[in-house]
Amino acid sequence: MKTLRAVKCGESTKVVKLHGTGPIRRRIMDMGITKGVDVFVRKVAPLGDPIEITVLGYELSIRKADAELIEVF
């Protein structure tokens, strides 16, 4: 299983599945990260947290812990 955290800077990928439950899963989905959406990793902070991504034409910053809950292809 490959997660969004493992994607390198400058690469694109597609969301396969969201893990997690409750408010964490809902918050990720509210940001537009759902099954089948293309995600582009723009930047990764020097210490790895946060990760800046582009989803549906806008930029987001997400934590490493949240990125581990997003399974990608």
Short mmCIF file of C-alpha atoms in Angstrom, two decimals:
data_model
loop_
_atom_site.label_atom_id
_atom_site.label_comp_id
_atom_site.label_asym_id
_atom_site.label_seq_id
_atom_site.Cartn_x
_atom_site.Cartn_y
_atom_site.Cartn_z
CA MET A 1 0.00 0.00 0.00
CA LYS A 2 1.45 3.35 -1.10
CA THR A 3 0.32 6.48 0.73
CA LEU A 4 0.43 10.14 -0.24
CA ARG A 5 3.29 10.64 2.21
CA ALA A 6 5.52 8.40 0.05
CA VAL A 7 4.94 10.40 -3.17
CA LYS A 8 7.95 12.48 -4.16
CA CYS A 9 7.87 16.22 -4.82
CA GLY A 10 6.88 16.97 -8.43
CA GLU A 11 4.93 13.73 -8.96
CA SER A 12 1.24 13.23 -9.68
CA THR A 13 -0.88 10.37 -8.39
CA LYS A 14 -4.50 9.26 -8.05
CA VAL A 15 -6.37 8.63 -4.79
CA VAL A 16 -7.45 4.99 -4.41
CA LYS A 17 -8.88 4.91 -0.89
CA LEU A 18 -9.20 6.97 2.27
CA HIS A 19 -8.43 5.35 5.60
CA GLY A 20 -9.34 6.72 8.99
CA THR A 21 -12.68 7.34 10.59
CA GLY A 22 -14.91 10.05 11.94
CA PRO A 23 -13.96 13.72 11.82
CA ILE A 24 -10.50 13.09 10.33
CA ARG A 25 -11.94 11.27 7.31
CA ARG A 26 -14.65 13.92 6.91
CA ARG A 27 -12.09 16.76 7.01
CA ILE A 28 -9.99 15.08 4.30
CA MET A 29 -13.07 14.61 2.13
CA ASP A 30 -14.17 18.22 2.72
CA MET A 31 -10.82 19.37 1.30
CA GLY A 32 -11.73 17.63 -1.97
CA ILE A 33 -9.54 14.58 -1.52
CA THR A 34 -11.84 11.72 -2.54
CA LYS A 35 -11.52 8.44 -4.41
CA GLY A 36 -10.40 8.91 -8.03
CA VAL A 37 -9.10 12.49 -7.66
CA ASP A 38 -5.70 13.40 -9.15
CA VAL A 39 -3.20 14.88 -6.68
CA PHE A 40 0.04 16.70 -7.54
CA VAL A 41 2.70 17.05 -4.82
CA ARG A 42 4.08 20.59 -5.17
CA LYS A 43 6.41 20.93 -2.18
CA VAL A 44 7.53 19.08 0.91
CA ALA A 45 8.81 21.04 3.90
CA PRO A 46 12.46 20.46 4.91
CA LEU A 47 11.46 18.27 7.84
CA GLY A 48 8.66 16.63 5.83
CA ASP A 49 5.72 18.31 7.52
CA PRO A 50 3.54 19.77 5.99
CA ILE A 51 3.16 18.60 2.39
CA GLU A 52 1.81 21.08 -0.18
CA ILE A 53 -0.42 19.50 -2.81
CA THR A 54 -2.65 20.61 -5.68
CA VAL A 55 -6.14 19.10 -5.76
CA LEU A 56 -8.93 20.10 -8.16
CA GLY A 57 -7.03 23.26 -9.18
CA TYR A 58 -6.23 24.65 -5.74
CA GLU A 59 -3.33 24.27 -3.31
CA LEU A 60 -3.55 22.59 0.09
CA SER A 61 -1.11 21.91 2.88
CA ILE A 62 -1.67 18.70 4.79
CA ARG A 63 0.10 17.06 7.69
CA LYS A 64 2.17 13.90 7.35
CA ALA A 65 -0.26 12.08 9.63
CA ASP A 66 -3.16 12.95 7.32
CA ALA A 67 -1.14 12.04 4.21
CA GLU A 68 -0.59 8.56 5.64
CA LEU A 69 -4.36 8.02 5.63
CA ILE A 70 -4.61 8.61 1.88
CA GLU A 71 -3.86 5.52 -0.22
CA VAL A 72 -2.69 6.34 -3.75
CA PHE A 73 -1.82 4.49 -6.94
#
